[in-house]
mmCIF file of C-alpha atoms and ligand atoms in Angstrom:
data_model
loop_
_atom_site.group_PDB
_atom_site.id
_atom_site.type_symbol
_atom_site.label_atom_id
_atom_site.label_comp_id
_atom_site.label_asym_id
_atom_site.label_seq_id
_atom_site.Cartn_x
_atom_site.Cartn_y
_atom_site.Cartn_z
ATOM 1 C CA MET A 232 137.702 135.776 155.880
ATOM 2 C CA LYS A 233 139.458 137.718 158.612
ATOM 3 C CA ILE A 234 142.950 139.139 158.214
ATOM 4 C CA LYS A 235 145.148 140.553 160.941
ATOM 5 C CA TYR A 236 148.616 141.998 160.675
ATOM 6 C CA TYR A 237 151.098 141.028 163.388
ATOM 7 C CA GLY A 238 154.297 142.168 161.662
ATOM 8 C CA VAL A 239 154.665 144.503 158.685
ATOM 9 C CA ARG A 240 158.317 145.566 158.850
ATOM 10 C CA GLY A 241 160.978 144.163 156.538
ATOM 11 C CA THR A 242 164.542 143.083 157.164
ATOM 12 C CA VAL A 243 164.936 143.633 160.900
ATOM 13 C CA PRO A 244 162.683 144.484 163.852
ATOM 14 C CA THR A 245 162.497 148.228 164.412
ATOM 15 C CA PRO A 246 161.116 149.178 167.817
ATOM 16 C CA GLY A 247 161.182 152.852 168.758
ATOM 17 C CA GLN A 248 159.320 156.130 168.693
ATOM 18 C CA SER A 249 159.544 156.631 164.925
ATOM 19 C CA THR A 250 157.774 153.340 164.094
ATOM 20 C CA ILE A 251 155.251 153.192 166.898
ATOM 21 C CA ARG A 252 152.103 153.620 164.759
ATOM 22 C CA TYR A 253 152.861 151.206 161.922
ATOM 23 C CA GLY A 254 154.900 148.839 164.079
ATOM 24 C CA GLY A 255 158.332 147.269 164.130
ATOM 25 C CA ASN A 256 157.755 143.499 164.068
ATOM 26 C CA THR A 257 158.839 141.549 160.991
ATOM 27 C CA PRO A 258 156.373 139.789 158.634
ATOM 28 C CA CYS A 259 153.492 137.792 160.025
ATOM 29 C CA VAL A 260 149.888 137.916 158.813
ATOM 30 C CA ALA A 261 147.074 135.762 160.155
ATOM 31 C CA VAL A 262 144.266 134.759 157.794
ATOM 32 C CA TRP A 263 141.243 133.100 159.396
ATOM 33 C CA CYS A 264 139.052 131.232 156.961
ATOM 34 C CA GLY A 265 136.285 130.375 159.363
ATOM 35 C CA GLU A 266 137.961 128.095 161.920
ATOM 36 C CA GLU A 267 140.959 127.429 159.675
ATOM 37 C CA LEU A 268 144.031 129.494 160.578
ATOM 38 C CA VAL A 269 146.580 130.209 157.856
ATOM 39 C CA ILE A 270 149.654 132.158 158.922
ATOM 40 C CA LEU A 271 151.757 133.954 156.354
ATOM 41 C CA ASP A 272 155.385 133.997 157.471
ATOM 42 C CA ALA A 273 156.948 133.595 160.889
ATOM 43 C CA GLY A 274 158.627 136.944 161.491
ATOM 44 C CA THR A 275 158.761 138.391 164.996
ATOM 45 C CA GLY A 276 155.064 139.279 164.803
ATOM 46 C CA LEU A 277 154.350 135.552 165.212
ATOM 47 C CA ARG A 278 155.201 135.817 168.910
ATOM 48 C CA VAL A 279 152.343 138.264 169.447
ATOM 49 C CA LEU A 280 149.918 136.064 167.492
ATOM 50 C CA GLY A 281 150.993 133.079 169.617
ATOM 51 C CA ASP A 282 150.275 134.960 172.816
ATOM 52 C CA GLU A 283 146.811 135.914 171.546
ATOM 53 C CA LEU A 284 146.107 132.297 170.622
ATOM 54 C CA ALA A 285 146.840 131.163 174.185
ATOM 55 C CA ASP A 286 143.234 131.991 175.117
ATOM 56 C CA SER A 287 141.845 129.776 172.347
ATOM 57 C CA CYS A 288 142.008 126.035 171.661
ATOM 58 C CA PHE A 289 145.773 126.479 171.165
ATOM 59 C CA GLY A 290 146.065 127.070 174.900
ATOM 60 C CA ASN A 291 144.996 123.518 175.728
ATOM 61 C CA GLY A 292 146.588 121.662 172.846
ATOM 62 C CA LYS A 293 143.608 121.413 170.526
ATOM 63 C CA GLY A 294 144.691 123.956 167.924
ATOM 64 C CA SER A 295 145.960 123.474 164.414
ATOM 65 C CA ALA A 296 147.443 125.999 162.035
ATOM 66 C CA THR A 297 149.139 126.126 158.666
ATOM 67 C CA LEU A 298 152.226 128.274 158.401
ATOM 68 C CA LEU A 299 153.149 129.317 154.863
ATOM 69 C CA ILE A 300 156.760 130.490 154.656
ATOM 70 C CA SER A 301 157.690 132.761 151.756
ATOM 71 C CA HIS A 302 161.409 132.052 152.238
ATOM 72 C CA THR A 303 163.829 131.574 155.089
ATOM 73 C CA HIS A 304 165.512 134.949 155.375
ATOM 74 C CA TRP A 305 165.718 135.786 159.066
ATOM 75 C CA ASP A 306 162.967 138.375 159.076
ATOM 76 C CA HIS A 307 160.503 135.701 157.888
ATOM 77 C CA ILE A 308 161.319 132.892 160.353
ATOM 78 C CA GLN A 309 162.728 134.453 163.512
ATOM 79 C CA GLY A 310 159.429 134.487 165.372
ATOM 80 C CA PHE A 311 158.984 130.718 165.242
ATOM 81 C CA PRO A 312 161.058 129.822 168.344
ATOM 82 C CA PHE A 313 158.870 132.277 170.277
ATOM 83 C CA PHE A 314 155.507 130.936 169.052
ATOM 84 C CA SER A 315 153.947 129.750 172.297
ATOM 85 C CA PRO A 316 151.426 127.282 170.707
ATOM 86 C CA GLY A 317 154.489 125.348 169.531
ATOM 87 C CA TYR A 318 155.208 124.524 173.168
ATOM 88 C CA VAL A 319 151.783 123.055 173.923
ATOM 89 C CA GLN A 320 151.461 119.327 173.389
ATOM 90 C CA GLY A 321 148.615 118.369 171.084
ATOM 91 C CA ASN A 322 148.735 121.430 168.844
ATOM 92 C CA VAL A 323 149.480 120.740 165.185
ATOM 93 C CA ILE A 324 151.595 123.173 163.171
ATOM 94 C CA ARG A 325 151.970 122.450 159.479
ATOM 95 C CA ILE A 326 154.884 124.380 158.002
ATOM 96 C CA MET A 327 154.810 124.674 154.233
ATOM 97 C CA GLY A 328 157.078 126.298 151.721
ATOM 98 C CA ALA A 329 158.565 126.162 148.280
ATOM 99 C CA HIS A 330 159.592 122.758 146.969
ATOM 100 C CA GLN A 331 162.912 123.930 145.605
ATOM 101 C CA ILE A 332 163.888 125.532 148.892
ATOM 102 C CA ASN A 333 162.089 122.968 150.995
ATOM 103 C CA LYS A 334 165.132 120.918 151.951
ATOM 104 C CA GLY A 335 166.438 124.323 152.819
ATOM 105 C CA LEU A 336 163.195 125.248 154.602
ATOM 106 C CA GLU A 337 163.197 122.288 156.984
ATOM 107 C CA THR A 338 166.950 122.516 157.470
ATOM 108 C CA ALA A 339 166.833 126.267 158.020
ATOM 109 C CA MET A 340 163.992 125.999 160.560
ATOM 110 C CA HIS A 341 165.910 123.347 162.523
ATOM 111 C CA TYR A 342 169.193 125.198 162.157
ATOM 112 C CA GLN A 343 167.658 128.339 163.619
ATOM 113 C CA GLN A 344 167.099 126.393 166.843
ATOM 114 C CA GLN A 345 170.493 124.712 167.120
ATOM 115 C CA TYR A 346 172.056 125.327 170.518
ATOM 116 C CA GLN A 347 174.485 127.946 169.215
ATOM 117 C CA ASN A 348 171.412 130.023 168.305
ATOM 118 C CA PHE A 349 168.638 129.086 170.731
ATOM 119 C CA PRO A 350 168.205 126.942 173.882
ATOM 120 C CA VAL A 351 165.390 124.693 172.592
ATOM 121 C CA LEU A 352 165.721 122.491 169.518
ATOM 122 C CA LEU A 353 162.750 122.553 167.150
ATOM 123 C CA SER A 354 162.533 118.770 167.588
ATOM 124 C CA GLN A 355 162.097 119.302 171.345
ATOM 125 C CA MET A 356 159.047 121.537 170.955
ATOM 126 C CA PRO A 357 156.117 119.474 172.294
ATOM 127 C CA SER A 358 153.581 120.296 169.561
ATOM 128 C CA ARG A 359 153.375 118.238 166.381
ATOM 129 C CA ILE A 360 155.317 120.142 163.721
ATOM 130 C CA THR A 361 155.223 118.873 160.152
ATOM 131 C CA PHE A 362 156.849 120.098 156.950
ATOM 132 C CA LYS A 363 155.389 120.000 153.475
ATOM 133 C CA ALA A 364 156.892 120.970 150.140
ATOM 134 C CA LEU A 365 154.699 123.024 147.845
ATOM 135 C CA GLU A 366 155.390 123.137 144.156
ATOM 136 C CA GLU A 367 155.010 126.283 142.138
ATOM 137 C CA GLY A 368 151.781 126.291 140.187
ATOM 138 C CA VAL A 369 150.412 123.187 141.934
ATOM 139 C CA GLY A 370 147.404 124.025 144.065
ATOM 140 C CA HIS A 371 147.041 122.770 147.626
ATOM 141 C CA ARG A 372 143.925 122.425 149.753
ATOM 142 C CA ILE A 373 143.608 122.722 153.521
ATOM 143 C CA GLY A 374 140.028 121.934 154.511
ATOM 144 C CA GLU A 375 138.032 124.354 152.368
ATOM 145 C CA VAL A 376 140.955 126.705 151.804
ATOM 146 C CA ASP A 377 142.784 126.781 148.474
ATOM 147 C CA ILE A 378 146.452 127.723 148.355
ATOM 148 C CA GLU A 379 148.161 128.726 145.119
ATOM 149 C CA THR A 380 151.786 129.677 144.671
ATOM 150 C CA ALA A 381 154.162 131.528 142.357
ATOM 151 C CA GLU A 382 157.885 132.009 142.603
ATOM 152 C CA MET A 383 159.101 135.582 142.779
ATOM 153 C CA ASN A 384 162.264 137.477 141.974
ATOM 154 C CA HIS A 385 164.354 137.502 145.168
ATOM 155 C CA PRO A 386 167.897 136.353 146.031
ATOM 156 C CA GLY A 387 167.567 132.666 146.976
ATOM 157 C CA GLY A 388 163.930 132.583 145.828
ATOM 158 C CA SER A 389 160.663 133.501 147.502
ATOM 159 C CA PHE A 390 157.093 132.232 147.176
ATOM 160 C CA ALA A 391 153.948 134.292 146.768
ATOM 161 C CA TYR A 392 150.722 132.757 148.097
ATOM 162 C CA ARG A 393 147.119 133.197 147.136
ATOM 163 C CA VAL A 394 144.719 132.077 149.856
ATOM 164 C CA THR A 395 141.130 131.584 148.677
ATOM 165 C CA TRP A 396 138.094 130.678 150.763
ATOM 166 C CA LYS A 397 134.418 130.984 149.881
ATOM 167 C CA GLY A 398 135.137 133.223 146.897
ATOM 168 C CA LYS A 399 137.412 135.612 148.793
ATOM 169 C CA SER A 400 141.108 135.845 147.998
ATOM 170 C CA VAL A 401 144.167 137.448 149.505
ATOM 171 C CA VAL A 402 147.572 137.375 147.811
ATOM 172 C CA TYR A 403 150.744 137.660 149.862
ATOM 173 C CA ALA A 404 153.623 138.776 147.664
ATOM 174 C CA THR A 405 156.561 140.079 149.612
ATOM 175 C CA ASP A 406 160.275 139.954 149.042
ATOM 176 C CA THR A 407 160.147 140.339 145.315
ATOM 177 C CA GLU A 408 161.694 142.720 142.837
ATOM 178 C CA HIS A 409 159.623 143.837 139.879
ATOM 179 C CA TYR A 410 160.724 143.482 136.269
ATOM 180 C CA ASP A 411 160.581 146.040 133.461
ATOM 181 C CA SER A 412 157.124 144.737 132.608
ATOM 182 C CA VAL A 413 154.488 143.564 135.090
ATOM 183 C CA ASP A 414 155.434 140.197 136.630
ATOM 184 C CA HIS A 415 154.000 137.481 134.359
ATOM 185 C CA LYS A 416 153.663 135.010 137.234
ATOM 186 C CA LEU A 417 152.192 137.380 139.799
ATOM 187 C CA THR A 418 149.615 138.857 137.418
ATOM 188 C CA PRO A 419 147.622 135.615 137.033
ATOM 189 C CA LEU A 420 148.125 134.744 140.711
ATOM 190 C CA CYS A 421 146.589 138.107 141.692
ATOM 191 C CA LYS A 422 143.740 138.053 139.158
ATOM 192 C CA ASP A 423 140.621 139.655 140.694
ATOM 193 C CA ALA A 424 141.953 139.200 144.250
ATOM 194 C CA ASP A 425 140.274 141.143 147.045
ATOM 195 C CA ILE A 426 143.595 142.077 148.632
ATOM 196 C CA LEU A 427 147.170 142.176 147.373
ATOM 197 C CA ILE A 428 149.798 142.457 150.104
ATOM 198 C CA TYR A 429 152.877 143.727 148.275
ATOM 199 C CA ASP A 430 156.563 144.403 148.945
ATOM 200 C CA SER A 431 156.944 148.182 149.180
ATOM 201 C CA THR A 432 160.370 148.303 150.793
ATOM 202 C CA TYR A 433 161.610 151.271 148.768
ATOM 203 C CA THR A 434 160.144 154.508 147.550
ATOM 204 C CA PRO A 435 160.386 154.935 143.763
ATOM 205 C CA GLU A 436 163.104 157.527 144.446
ATOM 206 C CA GLU A 437 165.172 155.145 146.603
ATOM 207 C CA TYR A 438 164.786 152.099 144.380
ATOM 208 C CA PRO A 439 167.423 152.903 141.682
ATOM 209 C CA ASN A 440 170.129 152.696 144.361
ATOM 210 C CA PHE A 441 169.016 149.221 145.405
ATOM 211 C CA LYS A 442 168.450 147.339 142.166
ATOM 212 C CA GLY A 443 169.134 143.634 142.567
ATOM 213 C CA TYR A 444 168.332 143.600 146.309
ATOM 214 C CA GLY A 445 165.079 141.754 145.626
ATOM 215 C CA HIS A 446 162.535 144.355 146.735
ATOM 216 C CA SER A 447 159.972 146.633 145.142
ATOM 217 C CA THR A 448 157.976 149.868 145.423
ATOM 218 C CA TYR A 449 154.356 150.970 145.827
ATOM 219 C CA GLU A 450 154.357 152.205 142.233
ATOM 220 C CA GLU A 451 155.069 148.702 141.005
ATOM 221 C CA GLY A 452 152.435 147.366 143.384
ATOM 222 C CA ILE A 453 149.892 149.679 141.773
ATOM 223 C CA LYS A 454 150.884 148.506 138.277
ATOM 224 C CA LEU A 455 150.406 144.901 139.350
ATOM 225 C CA ALA A 456 147.125 145.646 141.137
ATOM 226 C CA ARG A 457 145.779 147.328 137.998
ATOM 227 C CA ALA A 458 146.997 144.622 135.622
ATOM 228 C CA ALA A 459 145.353 141.947 137.786
ATOM 229 C CA ASN A 460 142.179 143.902 138.644
ATOM 230 C CA VAL A 461 142.897 143.695 142.384
ATOM 231 C CA LYS A 462 140.366 145.444 144.625
ATOM 232 C CA SER A 463 142.675 146.636 147.383
ATOM 233 C CA LEU A 464 146.446 147.070 147.672
ATOM 234 C CA HIS A 465 148.213 146.722 151.020
ATOM 235 C CA LEU A 466 151.769 148.072 151.155
ATOM 236 C CA PHE A 467 153.987 145.807 153.233
ATOM 237 C CA HIS A 468 157.586 144.948 154.294
ATOM 238 C CA HIS A 469 158.354 148.518 155.281
ATOM 239 C CA HIS A 470 161.964 149.592 155.187
ATOM 240 C CA PRO A 471 163.514 149.789 158.685
ATOM 241 C CA ASN A 472 164.353 153.465 158.088
ATOM 242 C CA HIS A 473 160.842 154.438 157.010
ATOM 243 C CA THR A 474 159.242 156.370 159.837
ATOM 244 C CA ASP A 475 155.514 156.638 160.514
ATOM 245 C CA GLU A 476 155.489 160.047 158.819
ATOM 246 C CA MET A 477 157.212 158.670 155.729
ATOM 247 C CA LEU A 478 154.677 155.840 155.532
ATOM 248 C CA ASP A 479 151.800 158.335 155.884
ATOM 249 C CA ALA A 480 153.279 160.250 152.941
ATOM 250 C CA MET A 481 153.684 157.041 150.934
ATOM 251 C CA GLN A 482 150.024 156.152 151.482
ATOM 252 C CA LYS A 483 148.927 159.622 150.356
ATOM 253 C CA LYS A 484 151.007 159.474 147.173
ATOM 254 C CA ALA A 485 149.906 155.946 146.357
ATOM 255 C CA ARG A 486 146.222 156.780 146.928
ATOM 256 C CA ALA A 487 146.422 159.647 144.456
ATOM 257 C CA ASP A 488 147.090 156.988 141.827
ATOM 258 C CA PHE A 489 145.213 153.979 143.263
ATOM 259 C CA PRO A 490 142.644 155.051 145.869
ATOM 260 C CA GLN A 491 142.238 151.610 147.438
ATOM 261 C CA THR A 492 145.789 151.586 148.818
ATOM 262 C CA TYR A 493 146.546 151.055 152.506
ATOM 263 C CA VAL A 494 149.870 150.962 154.302
ATOM 264 C CA ALA A 495 149.723 147.774 156.384
ATOM 265 C CA ARG A 496 149.907 148.459 160.103
ATOM 266 C CA GLU A 497 150.639 146.091 162.967
ATOM 267 C CA GLY A 498 147.420 145.225 164.786
ATOM 268 C CA TRP A 499 145.191 146.121 161.811
ATOM 269 C CA GLU A 500 142.367 143.643 161.491
ATOM 270 C CA LEU A 501 139.854 143.519 158.667
ATOM 271 C CA GLU A 502 137.156 141.245 157.367
ATOM 272 C CA ILE A 503 136.340 140.612 153.719
HETATM 273 ZN ZN1 ZN B 251 162.124 140.172 154.113
HETATM 274 ZN ZN1 ZN B 252 164.113 138.168 151.811
#
C-alpha cells in the first residue's frame, strides 16, 4: 500500500513563505492498493494528483479511481473541477460519501460547478462520474480493497474511512471534534491500524477558544491512537495560521508523548 499526501491544510489554501515546507493545499490523500487508486477527499491538492496521473492510464482514458469524500465543506471538494482526469473521456471516477449527506453530496458536487461558480458543469465533464451512498458501519468493497466508515462529530456531519488491503490499514479521520472520552466510533474503526490520519487543527492551548467548531488536537489524536493500538499517527488538516515552525514544534511535542507521530506534509509519500 502506497500513500501520498497532496493536500494537508485545513479550511482554506495557504500558499506563501510560512507554509512552504508542509504545504498549503487543502485535503487530498492518494492511497494506492496495488493498481487500485483510492483518493481521500477532493481538496485543492487533487489538482496536483490529477496532473501527475496524466502520464498514466488516466492520460488516455483508461483510468479508474474511487474518491471518498469525508463531507462537502469547500476545503474538501474544491479541487474536483480542476482534476484533469475528469476531462478525459473513458476514465471512470466513482465518488462516494455518507448516505445521510449523499443527496447533499451529489447536489453539492454539481452545485459547485454551476455557472455562477465555474465555467464547466460537472455533467459536461467527459469522464464517467458516478455517485454512491455509503452507510455508516456497512462495509464496502472495491476490488480487493475494503472500505469501512464511521460518522464523526462535525457541523453537518463528516465520515471517517478505513481503507484496508492485504492486511494493511489506513484510517482517515479529519474534520472531527473529540469528546470528553475517546470517540466510541473511531476507536473500533482505528483498531490496530497501521496509520491514523487525524484532525489536528488546533494546539491543545488554542482548542478551548474553538469548542464546537468541529476540530481536534494532536493530544486527542494520541489518546485515540493509544486506545486503538495504532502504529503511526499522522497529524493533518493544519490550521491556516500554523507556520512550518509551529508544525515542527507540534511534531516535537507530540513525539515526546507518542514517538510514532508525523506531521503530514504535502508531497510526502510512504509505503506500508
Ligand atoms: Zn476541513
Ligand atoms: Zn469541515
